[in-house]
mmCIF file of N, CA and C and ligand atoms in Angstrom:
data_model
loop_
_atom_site.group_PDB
_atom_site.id
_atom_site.type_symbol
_atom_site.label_atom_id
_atom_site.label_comp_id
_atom_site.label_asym_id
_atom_site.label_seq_id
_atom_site.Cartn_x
_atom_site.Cartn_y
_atom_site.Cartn_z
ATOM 1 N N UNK A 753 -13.805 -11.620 8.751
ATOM 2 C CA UNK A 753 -12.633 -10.903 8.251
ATOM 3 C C UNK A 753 -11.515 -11.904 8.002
ATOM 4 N N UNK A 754 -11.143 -11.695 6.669
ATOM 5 C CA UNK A 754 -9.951 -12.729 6.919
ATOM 6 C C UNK A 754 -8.207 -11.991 6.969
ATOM 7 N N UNK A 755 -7.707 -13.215 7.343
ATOM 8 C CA UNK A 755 -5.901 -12.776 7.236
ATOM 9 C C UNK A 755 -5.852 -11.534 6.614
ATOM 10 N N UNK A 756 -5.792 -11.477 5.382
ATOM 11 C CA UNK A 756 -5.065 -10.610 4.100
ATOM 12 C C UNK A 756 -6.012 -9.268 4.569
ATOM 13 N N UNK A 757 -7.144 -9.315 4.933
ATOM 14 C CA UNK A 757 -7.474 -7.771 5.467
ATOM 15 C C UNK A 757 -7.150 -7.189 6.182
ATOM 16 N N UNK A 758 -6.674 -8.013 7.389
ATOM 17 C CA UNK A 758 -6.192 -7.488 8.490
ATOM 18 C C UNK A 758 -4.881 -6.992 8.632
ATOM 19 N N UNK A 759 -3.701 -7.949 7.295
ATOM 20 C CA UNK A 759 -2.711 -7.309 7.019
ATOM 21 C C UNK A 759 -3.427 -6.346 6.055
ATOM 22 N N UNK A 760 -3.444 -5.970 5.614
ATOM 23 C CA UNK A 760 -3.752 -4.943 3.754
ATOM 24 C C UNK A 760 -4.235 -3.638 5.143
ATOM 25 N N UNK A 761 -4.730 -3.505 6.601
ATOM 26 C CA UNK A 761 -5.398 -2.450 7.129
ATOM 27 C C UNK A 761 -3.905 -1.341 7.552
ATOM 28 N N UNK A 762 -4.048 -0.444 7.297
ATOM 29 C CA UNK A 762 -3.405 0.618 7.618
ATOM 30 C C UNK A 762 -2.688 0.740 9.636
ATOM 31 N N UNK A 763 -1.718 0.735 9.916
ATOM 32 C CA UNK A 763 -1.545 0.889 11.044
ATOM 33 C C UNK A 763 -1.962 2.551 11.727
ATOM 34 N N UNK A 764 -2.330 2.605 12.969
ATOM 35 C CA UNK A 764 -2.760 3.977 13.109
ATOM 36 C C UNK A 764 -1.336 4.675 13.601
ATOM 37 N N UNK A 765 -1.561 5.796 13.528
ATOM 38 C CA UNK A 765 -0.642 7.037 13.332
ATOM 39 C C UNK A 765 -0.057 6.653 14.617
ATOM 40 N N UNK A 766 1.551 6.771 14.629
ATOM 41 C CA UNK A 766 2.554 5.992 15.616
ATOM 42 C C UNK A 766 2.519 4.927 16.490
ATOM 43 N N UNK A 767 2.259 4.318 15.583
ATOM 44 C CA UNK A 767 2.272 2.382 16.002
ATOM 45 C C UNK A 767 3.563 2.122 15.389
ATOM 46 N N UNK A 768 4.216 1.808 15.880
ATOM 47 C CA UNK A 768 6.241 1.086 15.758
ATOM 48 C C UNK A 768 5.750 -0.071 15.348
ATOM 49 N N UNK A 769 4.779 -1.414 15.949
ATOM 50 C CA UNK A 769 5.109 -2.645 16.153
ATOM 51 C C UNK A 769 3.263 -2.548 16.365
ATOM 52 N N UNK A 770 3.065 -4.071 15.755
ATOM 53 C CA UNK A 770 1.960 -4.730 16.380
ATOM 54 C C UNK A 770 2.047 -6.004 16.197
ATOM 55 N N UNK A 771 1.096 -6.399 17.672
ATOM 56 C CA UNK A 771 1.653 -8.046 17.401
ATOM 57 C C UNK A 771 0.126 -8.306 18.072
ATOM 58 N N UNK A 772 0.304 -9.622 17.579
ATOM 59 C CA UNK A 772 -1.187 -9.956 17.380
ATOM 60 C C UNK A 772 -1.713 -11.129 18.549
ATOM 61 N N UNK A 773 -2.599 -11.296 19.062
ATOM 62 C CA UNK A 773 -2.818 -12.051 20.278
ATOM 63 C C UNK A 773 -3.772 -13.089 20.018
ATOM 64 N N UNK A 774 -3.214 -14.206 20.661
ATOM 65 C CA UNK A 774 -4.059 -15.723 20.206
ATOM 66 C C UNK A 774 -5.341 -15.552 19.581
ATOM 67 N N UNK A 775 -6.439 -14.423 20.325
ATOM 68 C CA UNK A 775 -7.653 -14.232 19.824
ATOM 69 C C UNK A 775 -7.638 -13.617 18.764
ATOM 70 N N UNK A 776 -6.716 -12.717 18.058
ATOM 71 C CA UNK A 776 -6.714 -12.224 17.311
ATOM 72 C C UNK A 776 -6.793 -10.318 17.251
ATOM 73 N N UNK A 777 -6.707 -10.182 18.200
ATOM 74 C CA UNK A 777 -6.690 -8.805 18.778
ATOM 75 C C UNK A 777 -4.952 -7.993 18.548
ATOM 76 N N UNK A 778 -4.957 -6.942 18.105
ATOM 77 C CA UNK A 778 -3.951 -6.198 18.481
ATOM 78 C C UNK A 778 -3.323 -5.786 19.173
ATOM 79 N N UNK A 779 -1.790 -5.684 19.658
ATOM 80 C CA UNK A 779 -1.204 -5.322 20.749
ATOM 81 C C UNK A 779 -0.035 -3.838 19.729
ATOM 82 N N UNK A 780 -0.635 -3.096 20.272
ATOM 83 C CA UNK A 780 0.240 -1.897 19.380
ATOM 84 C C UNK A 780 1.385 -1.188 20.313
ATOM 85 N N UNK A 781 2.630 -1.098 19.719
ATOM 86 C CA UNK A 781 3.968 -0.615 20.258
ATOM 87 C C UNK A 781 3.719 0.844 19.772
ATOM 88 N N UNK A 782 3.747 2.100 20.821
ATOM 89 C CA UNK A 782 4.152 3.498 20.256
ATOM 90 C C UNK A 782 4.787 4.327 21.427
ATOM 91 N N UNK A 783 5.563 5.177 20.461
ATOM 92 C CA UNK A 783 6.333 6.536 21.670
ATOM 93 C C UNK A 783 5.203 6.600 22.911
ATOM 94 N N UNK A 784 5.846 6.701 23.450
ATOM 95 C CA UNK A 784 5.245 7.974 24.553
ATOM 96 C C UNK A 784 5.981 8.837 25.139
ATOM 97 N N UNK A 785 5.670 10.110 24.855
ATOM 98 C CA UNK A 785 6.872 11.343 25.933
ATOM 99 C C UNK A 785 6.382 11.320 27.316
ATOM 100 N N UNK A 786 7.126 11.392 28.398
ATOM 101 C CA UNK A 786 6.657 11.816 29.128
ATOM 102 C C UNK A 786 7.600 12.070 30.300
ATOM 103 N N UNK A 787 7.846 12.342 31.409
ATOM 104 C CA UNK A 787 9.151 13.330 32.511
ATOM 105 C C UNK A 787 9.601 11.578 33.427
ATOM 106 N N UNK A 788 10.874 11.873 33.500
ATOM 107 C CA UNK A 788 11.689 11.027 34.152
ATOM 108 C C UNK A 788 12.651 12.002 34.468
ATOM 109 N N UNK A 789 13.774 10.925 36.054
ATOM 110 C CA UNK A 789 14.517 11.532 36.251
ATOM 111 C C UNK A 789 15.562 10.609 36.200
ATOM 112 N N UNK A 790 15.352 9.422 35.872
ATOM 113 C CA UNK A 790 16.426 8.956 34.549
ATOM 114 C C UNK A 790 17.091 9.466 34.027
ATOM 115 N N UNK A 791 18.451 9.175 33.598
ATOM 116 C CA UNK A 791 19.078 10.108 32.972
ATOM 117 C C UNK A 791 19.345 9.235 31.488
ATOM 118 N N UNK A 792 20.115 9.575 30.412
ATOM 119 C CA UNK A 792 20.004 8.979 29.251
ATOM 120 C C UNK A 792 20.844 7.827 29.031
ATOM 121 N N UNK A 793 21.633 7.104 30.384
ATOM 122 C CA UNK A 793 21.979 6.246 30.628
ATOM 123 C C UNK A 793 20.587 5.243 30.832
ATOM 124 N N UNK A 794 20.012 5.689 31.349
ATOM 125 C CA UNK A 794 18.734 4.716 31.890
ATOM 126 C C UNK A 794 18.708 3.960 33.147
ATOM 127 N N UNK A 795 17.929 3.547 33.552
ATOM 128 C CA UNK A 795 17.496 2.831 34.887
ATOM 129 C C UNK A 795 19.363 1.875 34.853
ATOM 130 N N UNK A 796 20.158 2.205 36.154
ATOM 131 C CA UNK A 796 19.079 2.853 37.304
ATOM 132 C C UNK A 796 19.385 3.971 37.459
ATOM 133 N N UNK A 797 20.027 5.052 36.833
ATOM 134 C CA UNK A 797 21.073 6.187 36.728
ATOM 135 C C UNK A 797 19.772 7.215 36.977
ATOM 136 N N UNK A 798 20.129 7.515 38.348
ATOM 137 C CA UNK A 798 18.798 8.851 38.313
ATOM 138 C C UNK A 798 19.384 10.195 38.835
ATOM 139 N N UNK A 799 19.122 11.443 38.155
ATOM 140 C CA UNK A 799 19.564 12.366 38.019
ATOM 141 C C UNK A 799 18.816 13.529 39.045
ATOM 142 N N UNK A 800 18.932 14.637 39.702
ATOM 143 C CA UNK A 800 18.001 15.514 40.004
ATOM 144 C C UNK A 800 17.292 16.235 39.539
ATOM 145 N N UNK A 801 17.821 16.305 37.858
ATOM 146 C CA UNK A 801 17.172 16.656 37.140
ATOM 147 C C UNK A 801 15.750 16.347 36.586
ATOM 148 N N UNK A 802 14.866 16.584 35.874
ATOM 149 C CA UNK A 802 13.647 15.757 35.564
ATOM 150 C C UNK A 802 13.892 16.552 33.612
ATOM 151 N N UNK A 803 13.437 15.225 32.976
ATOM 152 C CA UNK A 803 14.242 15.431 31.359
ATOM 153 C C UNK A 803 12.653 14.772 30.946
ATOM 154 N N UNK A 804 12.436 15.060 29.814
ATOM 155 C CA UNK A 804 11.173 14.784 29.120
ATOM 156 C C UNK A 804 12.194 14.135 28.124
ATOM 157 N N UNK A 805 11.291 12.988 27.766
ATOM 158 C CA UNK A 805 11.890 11.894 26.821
ATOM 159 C C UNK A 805 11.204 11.071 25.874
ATOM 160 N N UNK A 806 11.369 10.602 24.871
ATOM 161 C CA UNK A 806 10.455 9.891 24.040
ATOM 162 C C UNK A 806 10.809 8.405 24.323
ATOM 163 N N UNK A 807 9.489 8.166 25.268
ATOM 164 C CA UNK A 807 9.993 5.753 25.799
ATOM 165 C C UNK A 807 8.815 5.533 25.032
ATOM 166 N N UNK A 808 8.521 4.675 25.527
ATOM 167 C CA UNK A 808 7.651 3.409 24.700
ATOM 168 C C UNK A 808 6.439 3.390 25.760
ATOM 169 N N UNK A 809 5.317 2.655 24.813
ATOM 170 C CA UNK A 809 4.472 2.107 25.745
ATOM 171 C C UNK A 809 3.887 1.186 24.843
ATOM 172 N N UNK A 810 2.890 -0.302 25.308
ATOM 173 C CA UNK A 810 2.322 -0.755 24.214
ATOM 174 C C UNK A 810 0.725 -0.972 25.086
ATOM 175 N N UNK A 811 -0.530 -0.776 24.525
ATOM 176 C CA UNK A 811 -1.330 -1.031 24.797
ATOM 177 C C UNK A 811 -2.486 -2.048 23.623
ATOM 178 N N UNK A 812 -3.097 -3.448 24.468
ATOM 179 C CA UNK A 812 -4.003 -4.178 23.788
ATOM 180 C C UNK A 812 -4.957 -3.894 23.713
ATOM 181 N N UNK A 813 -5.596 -3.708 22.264
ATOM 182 C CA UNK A 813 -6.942 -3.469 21.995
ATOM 183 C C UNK A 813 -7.792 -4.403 21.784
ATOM 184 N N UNK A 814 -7.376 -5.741 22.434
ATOM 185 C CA UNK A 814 -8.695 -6.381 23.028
ATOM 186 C C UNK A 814 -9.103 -6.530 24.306
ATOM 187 N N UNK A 815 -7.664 -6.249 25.161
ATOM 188 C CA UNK A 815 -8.281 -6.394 26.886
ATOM 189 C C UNK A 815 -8.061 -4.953 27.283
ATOM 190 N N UNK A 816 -7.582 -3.908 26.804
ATOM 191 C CA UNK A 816 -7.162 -2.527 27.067
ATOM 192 C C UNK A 816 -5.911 -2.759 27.951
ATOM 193 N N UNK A 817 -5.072 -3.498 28.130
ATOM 194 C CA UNK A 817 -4.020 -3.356 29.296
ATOM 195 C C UNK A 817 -2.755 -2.887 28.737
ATOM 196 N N UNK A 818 -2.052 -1.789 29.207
ATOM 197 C CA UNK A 818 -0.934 -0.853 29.019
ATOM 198 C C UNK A 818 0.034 -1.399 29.674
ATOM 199 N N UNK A 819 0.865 -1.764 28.851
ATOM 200 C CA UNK A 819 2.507 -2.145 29.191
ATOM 201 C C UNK A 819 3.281 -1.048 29.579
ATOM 202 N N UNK A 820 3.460 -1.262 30.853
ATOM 203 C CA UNK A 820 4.393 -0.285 31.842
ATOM 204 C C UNK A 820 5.619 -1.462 32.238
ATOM 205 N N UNK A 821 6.370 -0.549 32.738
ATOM 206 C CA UNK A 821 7.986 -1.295 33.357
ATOM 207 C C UNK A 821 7.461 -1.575 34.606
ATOM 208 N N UNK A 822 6.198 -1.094 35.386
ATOM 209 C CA UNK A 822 6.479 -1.427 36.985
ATOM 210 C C UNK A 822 5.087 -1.378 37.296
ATOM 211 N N UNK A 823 4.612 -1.403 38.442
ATOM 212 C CA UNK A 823 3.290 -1.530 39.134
ATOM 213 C C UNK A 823 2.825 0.107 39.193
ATOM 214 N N UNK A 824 3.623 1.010 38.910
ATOM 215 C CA UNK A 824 3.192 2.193 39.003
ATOM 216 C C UNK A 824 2.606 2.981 37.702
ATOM 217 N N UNK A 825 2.858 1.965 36.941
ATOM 218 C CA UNK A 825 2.240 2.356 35.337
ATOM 219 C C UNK A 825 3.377 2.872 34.397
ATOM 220 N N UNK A 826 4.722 3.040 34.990
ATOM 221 C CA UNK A 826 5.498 3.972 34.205
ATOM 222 C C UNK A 826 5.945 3.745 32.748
ATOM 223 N N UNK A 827 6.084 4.490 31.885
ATOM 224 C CA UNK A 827 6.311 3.585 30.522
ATOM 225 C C UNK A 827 8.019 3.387 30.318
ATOM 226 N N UNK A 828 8.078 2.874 28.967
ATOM 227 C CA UNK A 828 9.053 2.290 29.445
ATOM 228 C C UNK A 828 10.291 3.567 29.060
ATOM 229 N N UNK A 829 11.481 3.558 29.239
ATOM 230 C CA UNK A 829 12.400 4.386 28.777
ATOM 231 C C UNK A 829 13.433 4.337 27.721
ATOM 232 N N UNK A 830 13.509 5.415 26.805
ATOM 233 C CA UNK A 830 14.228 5.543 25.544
ATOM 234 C C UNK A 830 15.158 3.930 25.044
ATOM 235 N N UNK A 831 16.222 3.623 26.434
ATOM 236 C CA UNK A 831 17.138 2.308 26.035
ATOM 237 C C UNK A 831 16.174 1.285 26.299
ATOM 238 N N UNK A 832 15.006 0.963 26.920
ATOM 239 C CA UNK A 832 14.095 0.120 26.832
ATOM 240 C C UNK A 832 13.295 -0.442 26.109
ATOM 241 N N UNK A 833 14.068 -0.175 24.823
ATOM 242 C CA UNK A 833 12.382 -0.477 23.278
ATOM 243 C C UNK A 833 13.020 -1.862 23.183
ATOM 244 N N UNK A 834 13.931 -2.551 23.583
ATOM 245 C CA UNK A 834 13.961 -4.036 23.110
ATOM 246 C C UNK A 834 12.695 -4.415 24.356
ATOM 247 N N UNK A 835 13.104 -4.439 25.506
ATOM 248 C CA UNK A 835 12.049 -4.819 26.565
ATOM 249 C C UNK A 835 10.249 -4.889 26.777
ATOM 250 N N UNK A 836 10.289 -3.237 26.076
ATOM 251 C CA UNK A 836 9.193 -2.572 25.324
ATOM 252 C C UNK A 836 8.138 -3.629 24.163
ATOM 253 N N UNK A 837 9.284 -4.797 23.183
ATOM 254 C CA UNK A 837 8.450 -5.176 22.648
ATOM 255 C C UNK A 837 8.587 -6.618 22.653
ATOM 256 N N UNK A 838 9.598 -6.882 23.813
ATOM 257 C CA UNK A 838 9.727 -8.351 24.233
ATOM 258 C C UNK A 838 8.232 -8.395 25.135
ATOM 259 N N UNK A 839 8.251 -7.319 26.156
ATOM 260 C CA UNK A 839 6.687 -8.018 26.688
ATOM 261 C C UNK A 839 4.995 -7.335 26.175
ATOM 262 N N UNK A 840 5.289 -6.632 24.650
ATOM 263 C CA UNK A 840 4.253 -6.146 24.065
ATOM 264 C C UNK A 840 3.804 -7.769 23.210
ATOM 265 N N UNK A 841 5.079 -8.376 22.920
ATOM 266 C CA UNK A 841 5.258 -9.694 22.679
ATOM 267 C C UNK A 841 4.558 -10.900 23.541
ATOM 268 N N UNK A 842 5.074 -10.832 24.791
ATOM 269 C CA UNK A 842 4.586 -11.723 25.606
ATOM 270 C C UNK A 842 3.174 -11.651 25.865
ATOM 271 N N UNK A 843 2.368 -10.343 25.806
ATOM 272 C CA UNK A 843 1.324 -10.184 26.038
ATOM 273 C C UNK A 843 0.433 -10.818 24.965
ATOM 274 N N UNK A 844 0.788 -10.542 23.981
ATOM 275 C CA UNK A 844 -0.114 -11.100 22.769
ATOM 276 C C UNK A 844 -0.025 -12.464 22.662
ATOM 277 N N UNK A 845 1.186 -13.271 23.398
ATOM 278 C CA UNK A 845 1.393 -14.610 23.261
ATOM 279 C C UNK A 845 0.659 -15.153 24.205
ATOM 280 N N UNK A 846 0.173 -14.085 25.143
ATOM 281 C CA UNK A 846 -0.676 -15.114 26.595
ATOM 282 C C UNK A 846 -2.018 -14.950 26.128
ATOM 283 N N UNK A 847 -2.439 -13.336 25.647
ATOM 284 C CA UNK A 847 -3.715 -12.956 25.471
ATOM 285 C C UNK A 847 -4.553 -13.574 24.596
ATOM 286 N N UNK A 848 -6.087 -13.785 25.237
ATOM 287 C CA UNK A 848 -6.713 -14.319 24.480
ATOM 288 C C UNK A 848 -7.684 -13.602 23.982
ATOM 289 N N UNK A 849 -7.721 -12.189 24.230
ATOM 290 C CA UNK A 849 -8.619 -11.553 23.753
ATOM 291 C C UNK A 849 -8.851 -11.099 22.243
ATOM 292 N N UNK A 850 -10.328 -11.667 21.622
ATOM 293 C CA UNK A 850 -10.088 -11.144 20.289
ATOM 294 C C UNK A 850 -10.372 -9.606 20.151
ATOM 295 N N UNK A 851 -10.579 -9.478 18.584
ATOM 296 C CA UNK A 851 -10.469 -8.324 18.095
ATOM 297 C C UNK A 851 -12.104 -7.877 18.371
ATOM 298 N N UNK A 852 -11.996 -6.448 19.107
ATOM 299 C CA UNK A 852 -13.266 -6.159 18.559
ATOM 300 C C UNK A 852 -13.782 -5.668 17.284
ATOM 301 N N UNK A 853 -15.184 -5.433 17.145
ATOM 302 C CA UNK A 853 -15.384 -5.327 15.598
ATOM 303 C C UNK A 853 -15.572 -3.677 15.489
ATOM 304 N N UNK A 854 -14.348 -3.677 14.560
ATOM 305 C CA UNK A 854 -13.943 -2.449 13.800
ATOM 306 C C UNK A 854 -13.230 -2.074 14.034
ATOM 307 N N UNK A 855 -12.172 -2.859 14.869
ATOM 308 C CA UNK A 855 -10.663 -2.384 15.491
ATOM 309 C C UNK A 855 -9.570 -3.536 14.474
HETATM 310 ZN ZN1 ZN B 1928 -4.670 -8.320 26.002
#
């Protein structure tokens, strides 16, 4: 497969960002909704409330590993999309996993 195919391929349905990893594998940036009690200030502002929100998450489709903010998996939150794709970034810059075939 070369370069120009891999750009010319269609991104899948809510991918923000992809960035690409030494091997050549994809690292894809997209929403994720899901309940915090965060408030719309963001970490560390926590509310008693619990608010459903649209954050980020990025997962690699050559090693499968999901970019969370913490050891608990959480994704990241609404004011967090610079962070979101600074280490969707970093990941693809360490990763060496290539692409599998047909991804
Ligand atoms: Zn990876």
């Amino acid at each position: 497969m070369s370069t120009s195919t891999t750009w010319a391929t269609a991104w899948p349905e809510g991918v923000l960002a992809r960035y690409l990893t030494v091997g050549g594998a994809h690292v894809d940036l997209t929403t994720r909704r899901f309940t915090t009690n965060y408030t719309a200030q963001g970490r560390p502002y926590i509310s008693d409330r619990w608010y459903e929100v649209d954050g980020f998450t990025w997962t690699c489709r050559g090693c499968d590993t999901r970019g969370s903010v913490n050891a608990f998996g959480d994704p990241y939150l609404p004011t967090e999309r610079n962070k979101a794709h600074e280490d969707a970034n970093g990941h693809a810059a360490a990763c060496r996993s290539m692409a599998r075939p047909g991804h």
